[in-house]
Short mmCIF file of C-alpha atoms in Angstrom, two decimals:
data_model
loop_
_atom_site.label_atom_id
_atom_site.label_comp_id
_atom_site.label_asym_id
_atom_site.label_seq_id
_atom_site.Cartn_x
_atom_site.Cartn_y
_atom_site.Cartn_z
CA UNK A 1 0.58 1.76 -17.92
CA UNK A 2 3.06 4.88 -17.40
CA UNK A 3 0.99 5.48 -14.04
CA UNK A 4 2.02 2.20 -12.74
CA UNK A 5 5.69 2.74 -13.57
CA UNK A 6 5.68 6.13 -11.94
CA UNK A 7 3.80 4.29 -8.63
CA UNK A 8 6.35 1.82 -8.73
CA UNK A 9 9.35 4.26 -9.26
CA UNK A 10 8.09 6.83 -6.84
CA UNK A 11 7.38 4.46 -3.79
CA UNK A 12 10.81 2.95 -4.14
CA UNK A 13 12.38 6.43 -3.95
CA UNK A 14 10.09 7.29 -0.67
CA UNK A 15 11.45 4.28 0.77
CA UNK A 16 15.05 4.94 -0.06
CA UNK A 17 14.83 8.38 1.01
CA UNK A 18 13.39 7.52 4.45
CA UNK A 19 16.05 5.15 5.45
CA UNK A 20 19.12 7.36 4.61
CA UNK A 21 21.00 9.00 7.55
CA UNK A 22 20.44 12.39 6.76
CA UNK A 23 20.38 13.80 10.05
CA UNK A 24 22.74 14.57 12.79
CA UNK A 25 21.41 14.81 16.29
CA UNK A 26 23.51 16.46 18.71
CA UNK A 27 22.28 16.33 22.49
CA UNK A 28 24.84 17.37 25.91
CA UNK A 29 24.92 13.89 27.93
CA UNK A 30 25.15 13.78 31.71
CA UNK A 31 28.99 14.33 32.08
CA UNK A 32 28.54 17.63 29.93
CA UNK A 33 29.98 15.68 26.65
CA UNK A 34 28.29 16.38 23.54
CA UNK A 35 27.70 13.15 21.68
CA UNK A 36 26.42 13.48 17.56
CA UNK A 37 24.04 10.38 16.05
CA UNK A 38 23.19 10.53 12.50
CA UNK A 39 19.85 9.18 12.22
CA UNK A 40 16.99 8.81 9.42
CA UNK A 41 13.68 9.85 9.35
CA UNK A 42 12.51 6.55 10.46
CA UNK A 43 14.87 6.80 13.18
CA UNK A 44 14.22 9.96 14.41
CA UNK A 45 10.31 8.86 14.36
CA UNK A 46 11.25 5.66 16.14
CA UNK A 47 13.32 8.08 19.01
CA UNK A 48 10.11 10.49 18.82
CA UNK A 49 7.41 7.49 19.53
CA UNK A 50 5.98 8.21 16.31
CA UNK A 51 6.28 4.45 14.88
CA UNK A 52 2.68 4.87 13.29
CA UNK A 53 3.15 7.22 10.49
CA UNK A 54 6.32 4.83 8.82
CA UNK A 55 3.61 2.30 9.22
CA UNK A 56 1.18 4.40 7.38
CA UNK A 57 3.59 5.22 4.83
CA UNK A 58 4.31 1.49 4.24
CA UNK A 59 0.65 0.31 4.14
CA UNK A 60 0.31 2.97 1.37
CA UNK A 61 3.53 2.07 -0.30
CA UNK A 62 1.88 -1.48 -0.86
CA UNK A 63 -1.61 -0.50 -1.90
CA UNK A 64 0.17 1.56 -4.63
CA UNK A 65 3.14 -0.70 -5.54
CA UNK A 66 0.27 -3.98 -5.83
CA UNK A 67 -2.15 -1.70 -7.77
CA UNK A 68 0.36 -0.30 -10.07
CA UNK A 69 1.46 -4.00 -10.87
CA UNK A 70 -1.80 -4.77 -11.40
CA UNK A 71 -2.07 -1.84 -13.71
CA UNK A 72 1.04 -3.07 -15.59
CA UNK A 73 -0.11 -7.06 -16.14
CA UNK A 74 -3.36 -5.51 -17.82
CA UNK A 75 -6.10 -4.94 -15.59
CA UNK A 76 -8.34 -2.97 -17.33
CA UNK A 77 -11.01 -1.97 -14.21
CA UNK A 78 -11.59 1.34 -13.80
CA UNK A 79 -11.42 0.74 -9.68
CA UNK A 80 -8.11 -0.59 -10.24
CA UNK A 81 -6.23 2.77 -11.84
CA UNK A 82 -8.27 4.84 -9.46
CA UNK A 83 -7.61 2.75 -6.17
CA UNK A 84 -3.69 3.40 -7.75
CA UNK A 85 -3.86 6.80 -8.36
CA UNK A 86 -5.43 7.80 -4.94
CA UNK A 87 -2.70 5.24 -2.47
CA UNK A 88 0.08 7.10 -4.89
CA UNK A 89 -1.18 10.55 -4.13
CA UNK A 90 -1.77 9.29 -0.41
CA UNK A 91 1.52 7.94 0.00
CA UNK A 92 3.36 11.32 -1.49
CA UNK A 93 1.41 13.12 1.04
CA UNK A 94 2.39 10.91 3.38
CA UNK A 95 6.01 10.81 2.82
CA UNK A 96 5.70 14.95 3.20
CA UNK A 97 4.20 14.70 6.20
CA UNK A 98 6.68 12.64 7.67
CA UNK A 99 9.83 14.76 6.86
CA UNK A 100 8.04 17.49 8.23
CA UNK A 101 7.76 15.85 11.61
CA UNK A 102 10.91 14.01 11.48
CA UNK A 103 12.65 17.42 10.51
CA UNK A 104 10.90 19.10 13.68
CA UNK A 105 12.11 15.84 16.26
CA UNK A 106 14.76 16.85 18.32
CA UNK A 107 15.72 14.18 20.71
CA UNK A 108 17.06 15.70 24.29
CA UNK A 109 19.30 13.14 26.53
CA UNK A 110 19.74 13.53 30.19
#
């Protein structure tokens, strides 16, 4: 029961965290201006043509979130709590993996 809590709590923080504007991109525009944009992780994947992995992450997100749930209203199947446990371990690995490449995305403008 605790695990489904924690998948529950834990995808809901990866989600929050990937929308905040936590970075500031900074690029020299045509007329030798330098223009800032702060941007999330999603949106500096969405700049980088890297839509895929946020899709990832959410499919993940879900497996866990609807597992966990089931995990809460009683479910006592074994496949269940490990089918939660793996999509929650998936999904944290996941969520690394994309603030590692959203931290090393650094848009240029021309």
């Amino acid at each position: 029961m605790l695990s489904g809590i924690i998948s529950i709590i834990a995808n809901a923080i990866y989600m929050f965290v990937l929308n905040l504007q936590i970075y500031t991109d900074r690029a020299m525009m045509y007329n030798g201006q330098y223009r800032e944009w702060k941007r999330s992780p999603v949106g500096r994947l969405h700049v980088a043509d890297k839509d895929w992995l946020y899709v990832v992450q959410i499919i993940l997100s879900a497996v866990s979130v609807l597992s966990g749930i089931l995990v809460l209203i009683g479910v006592k199947k074994d496949i269940v709590r490990r089918v939660q446990i793996i999509s929650l371990i998936a999904a944290t690995l996941m969520f690394v993996i994309i603030m590692i490449v959203s931290a090393n995305i650094h848009a240029e403008y021309a």
